[in-house]
Tab-separated table of C-alpha atoms in Angstrom:
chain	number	residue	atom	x	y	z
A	1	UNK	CA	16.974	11.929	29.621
A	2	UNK	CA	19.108	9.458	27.512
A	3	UNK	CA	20.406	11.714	24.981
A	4	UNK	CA	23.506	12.662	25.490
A	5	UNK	CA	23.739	16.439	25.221
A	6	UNK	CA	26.426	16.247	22.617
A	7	UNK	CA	23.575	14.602	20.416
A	8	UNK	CA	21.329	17.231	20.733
A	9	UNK	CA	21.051	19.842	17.807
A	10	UNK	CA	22.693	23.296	17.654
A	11	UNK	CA	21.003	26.190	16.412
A	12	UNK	CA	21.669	29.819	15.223
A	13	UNK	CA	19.911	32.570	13.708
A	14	UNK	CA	21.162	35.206	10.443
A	15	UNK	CA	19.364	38.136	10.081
A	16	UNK	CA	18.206	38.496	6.202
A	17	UNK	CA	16.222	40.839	4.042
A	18	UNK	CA	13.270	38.501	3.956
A	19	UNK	CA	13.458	38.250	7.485
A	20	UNK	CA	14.874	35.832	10.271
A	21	UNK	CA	16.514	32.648	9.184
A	22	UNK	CA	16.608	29.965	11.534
A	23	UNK	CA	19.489	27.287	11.356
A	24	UNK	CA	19.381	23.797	13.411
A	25	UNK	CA	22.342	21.276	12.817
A	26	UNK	CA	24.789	18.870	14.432
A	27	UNK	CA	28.049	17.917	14.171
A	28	UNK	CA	27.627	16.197	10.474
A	29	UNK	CA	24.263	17.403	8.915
A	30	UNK	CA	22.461	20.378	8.761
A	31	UNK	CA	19.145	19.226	9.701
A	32	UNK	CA	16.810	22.719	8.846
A	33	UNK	CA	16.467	26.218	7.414
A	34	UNK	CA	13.475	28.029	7.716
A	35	UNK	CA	12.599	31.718	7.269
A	36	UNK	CA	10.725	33.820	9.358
A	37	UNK	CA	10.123	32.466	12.763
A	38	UNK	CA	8.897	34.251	15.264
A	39	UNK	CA	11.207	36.999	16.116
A	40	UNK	CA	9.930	37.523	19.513
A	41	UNK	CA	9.762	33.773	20.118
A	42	UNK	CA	12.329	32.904	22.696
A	43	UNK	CA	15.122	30.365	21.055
A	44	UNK	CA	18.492	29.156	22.307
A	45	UNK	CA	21.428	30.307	20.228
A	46	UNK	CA	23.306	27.573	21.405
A	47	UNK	CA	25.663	27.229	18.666
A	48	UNK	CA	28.826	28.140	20.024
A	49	UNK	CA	31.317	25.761	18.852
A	50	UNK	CA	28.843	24.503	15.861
A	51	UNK	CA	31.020	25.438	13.036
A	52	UNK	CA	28.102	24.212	10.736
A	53	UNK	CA	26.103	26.272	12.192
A	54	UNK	CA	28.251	29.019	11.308
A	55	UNK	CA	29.323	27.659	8.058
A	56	UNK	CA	25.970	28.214	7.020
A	57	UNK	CA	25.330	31.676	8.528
A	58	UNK	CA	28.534	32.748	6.876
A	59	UNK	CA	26.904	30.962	3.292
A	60	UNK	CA	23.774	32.804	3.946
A	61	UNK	CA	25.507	36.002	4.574
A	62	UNK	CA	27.884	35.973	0.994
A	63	UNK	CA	24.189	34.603	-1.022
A	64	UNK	CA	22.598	38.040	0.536
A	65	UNK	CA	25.650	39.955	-0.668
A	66	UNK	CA	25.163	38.840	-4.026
A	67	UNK	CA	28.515	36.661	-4.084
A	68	UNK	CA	27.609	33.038	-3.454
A	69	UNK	CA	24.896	31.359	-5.443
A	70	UNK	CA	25.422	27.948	-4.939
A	71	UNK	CA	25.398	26.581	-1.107
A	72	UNK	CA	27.865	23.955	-0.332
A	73	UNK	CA	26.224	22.592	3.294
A	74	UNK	CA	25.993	18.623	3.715
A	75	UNK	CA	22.298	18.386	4.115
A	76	UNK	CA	20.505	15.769	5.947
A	77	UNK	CA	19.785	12.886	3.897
A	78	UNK	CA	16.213	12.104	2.350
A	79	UNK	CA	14.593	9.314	4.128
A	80	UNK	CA	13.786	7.691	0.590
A	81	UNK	CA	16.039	7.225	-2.861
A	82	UNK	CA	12.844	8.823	-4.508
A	83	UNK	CA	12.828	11.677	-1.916
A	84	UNK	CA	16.613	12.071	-2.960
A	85	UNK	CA	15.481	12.142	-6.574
A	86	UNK	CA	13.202	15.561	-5.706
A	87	UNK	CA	15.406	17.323	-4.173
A	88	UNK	CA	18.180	16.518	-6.903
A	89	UNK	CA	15.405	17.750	-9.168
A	90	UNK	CA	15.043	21.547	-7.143
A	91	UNK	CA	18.343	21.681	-6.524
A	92	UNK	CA	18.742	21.512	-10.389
A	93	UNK	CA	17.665	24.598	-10.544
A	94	UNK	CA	20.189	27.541	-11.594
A	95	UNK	CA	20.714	30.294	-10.103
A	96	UNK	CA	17.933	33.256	-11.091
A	97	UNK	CA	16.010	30.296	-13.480
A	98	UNK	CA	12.496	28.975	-13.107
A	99	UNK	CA	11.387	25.661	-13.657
A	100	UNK	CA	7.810	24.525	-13.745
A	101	UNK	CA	6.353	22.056	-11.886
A	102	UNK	CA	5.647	19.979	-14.968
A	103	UNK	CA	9.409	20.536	-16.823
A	104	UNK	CA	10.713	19.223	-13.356
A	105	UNK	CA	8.114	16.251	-13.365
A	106	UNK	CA	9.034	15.305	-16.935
A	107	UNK	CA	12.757	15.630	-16.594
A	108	UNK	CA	12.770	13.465	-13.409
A	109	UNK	CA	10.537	10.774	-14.173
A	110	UNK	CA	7.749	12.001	-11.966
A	111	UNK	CA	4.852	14.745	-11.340
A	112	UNK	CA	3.724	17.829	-10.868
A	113	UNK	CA	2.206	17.090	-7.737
A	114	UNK	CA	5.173	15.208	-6.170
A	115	UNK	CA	7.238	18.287	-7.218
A	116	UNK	CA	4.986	20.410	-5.271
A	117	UNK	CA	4.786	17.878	-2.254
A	118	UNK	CA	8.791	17.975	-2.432
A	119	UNK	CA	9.022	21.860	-1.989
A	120	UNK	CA	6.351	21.577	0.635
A	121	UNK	CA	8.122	19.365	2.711
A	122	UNK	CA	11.433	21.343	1.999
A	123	UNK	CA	13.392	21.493	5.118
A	124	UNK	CA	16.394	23.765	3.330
A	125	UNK	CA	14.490	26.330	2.372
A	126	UNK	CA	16.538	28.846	-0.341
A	127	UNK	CA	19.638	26.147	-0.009
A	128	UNK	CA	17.742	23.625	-2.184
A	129	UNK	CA	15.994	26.273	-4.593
A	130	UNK	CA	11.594	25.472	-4.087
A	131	UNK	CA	11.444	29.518	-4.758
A	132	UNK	CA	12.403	28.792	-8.577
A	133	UNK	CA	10.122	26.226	-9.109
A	134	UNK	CA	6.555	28.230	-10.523
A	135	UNK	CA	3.420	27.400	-12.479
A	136	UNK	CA	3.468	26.239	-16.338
A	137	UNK	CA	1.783	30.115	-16.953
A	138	UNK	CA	4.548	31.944	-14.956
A	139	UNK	CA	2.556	32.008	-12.128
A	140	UNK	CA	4.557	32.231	-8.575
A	141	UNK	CA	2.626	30.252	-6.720
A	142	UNK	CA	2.398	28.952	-3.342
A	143	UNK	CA	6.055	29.031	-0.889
A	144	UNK	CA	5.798	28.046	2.698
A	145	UNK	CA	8.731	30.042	3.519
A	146	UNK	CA	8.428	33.487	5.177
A	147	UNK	CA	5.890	35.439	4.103
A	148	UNK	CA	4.736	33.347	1.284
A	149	UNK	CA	4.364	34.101	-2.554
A	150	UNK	CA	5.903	37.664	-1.173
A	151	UNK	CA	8.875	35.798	-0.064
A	152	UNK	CA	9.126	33.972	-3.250
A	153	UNK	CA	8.781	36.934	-5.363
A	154	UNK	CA	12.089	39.021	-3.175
A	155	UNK	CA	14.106	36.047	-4.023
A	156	UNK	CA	13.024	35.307	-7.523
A	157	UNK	CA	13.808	39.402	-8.017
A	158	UNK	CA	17.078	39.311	-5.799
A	159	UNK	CA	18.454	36.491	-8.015
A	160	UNK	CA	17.248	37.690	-11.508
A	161	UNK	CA	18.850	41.212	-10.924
A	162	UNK	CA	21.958	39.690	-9.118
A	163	UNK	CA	22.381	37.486	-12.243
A	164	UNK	CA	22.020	40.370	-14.742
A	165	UNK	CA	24.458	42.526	-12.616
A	166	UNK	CA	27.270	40.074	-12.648
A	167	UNK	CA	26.512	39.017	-16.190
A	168	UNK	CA	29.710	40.269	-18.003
């Protein structure tokens, strides 16, 4: 094994509403987010010392409390400028708004279908914002998080009612 084990990726788990959330980072980038793995799956909580790691369980903790809406996490960098351009789009998003597919493809030069490859291939799931991104007729769509359009819906609910109870 070449990799020295300083290299290798830390990883932590939050408990959340919608389920398990699963962190992996190193020392610089947080590298994943995903919800729902397999609770019973065995998985090293190796973060000890990890304060990214942390960082974000503590984010993830003040979002489910209702006080943080906006992450602030460096995320691992897209592999392309255009990729960069997609996730700029998403992360565009406010807090307890929907965009469409198409308002996202026309505002960023692009389209609906790269949009929806974009939030497919999400790896910061809730952090950059694919839950607010719908159909053109309000519908909720597809989410690849948790347990799908149900997942979508909790958080498109949690943020809507959040927003309207800290609207002054």
């Amino acid at each position: 094994m070449d990799r020295r084990i300083e290299d290798r990726p830390s990883s932590g788990r939050c408990a959340s509403p919608i389920g398990m959330i699963q962190i992996s980072a190193n020392d610089d980038w947080l590298l994943s987010v995903t919800i729902g793995s397999d609770e019973s799956a065995p998985m090293l909580d190796d973060h000890p010392g990890n304060t990214l790691v942390d960082e974000t369980i503590r984010q993830f903790d003040q979002y489910f409390r209702g006080e943080r809406q906006v992450f602030d996490l460096p995320l691992a960098p897209v592999k392309t400028p255009r990729g960069q351009i997609l996730r700029d789009a998403i992360a565009s998003i406010s807090y307890g708004e929907t965009a469409s597919y198409g308002q996202l493809a026309r505002q960023f030069d692009s389209g609906p279908r790269a949009i929806g490859s974009a939030c497919r291939r999400n790896p910061f799931t809730i952090i950059i914002p694919c839950h607010r991104v719908i159909a053109a007729n309000g519908v909720i769509g597809h989410y690849s998080g948790g347990e799908g359009a149900n997942t979508k819906k909790w958080l498109l609910h949690f943020e809507s009612s959040q927003r309207e109870r800290t609207k002054p």
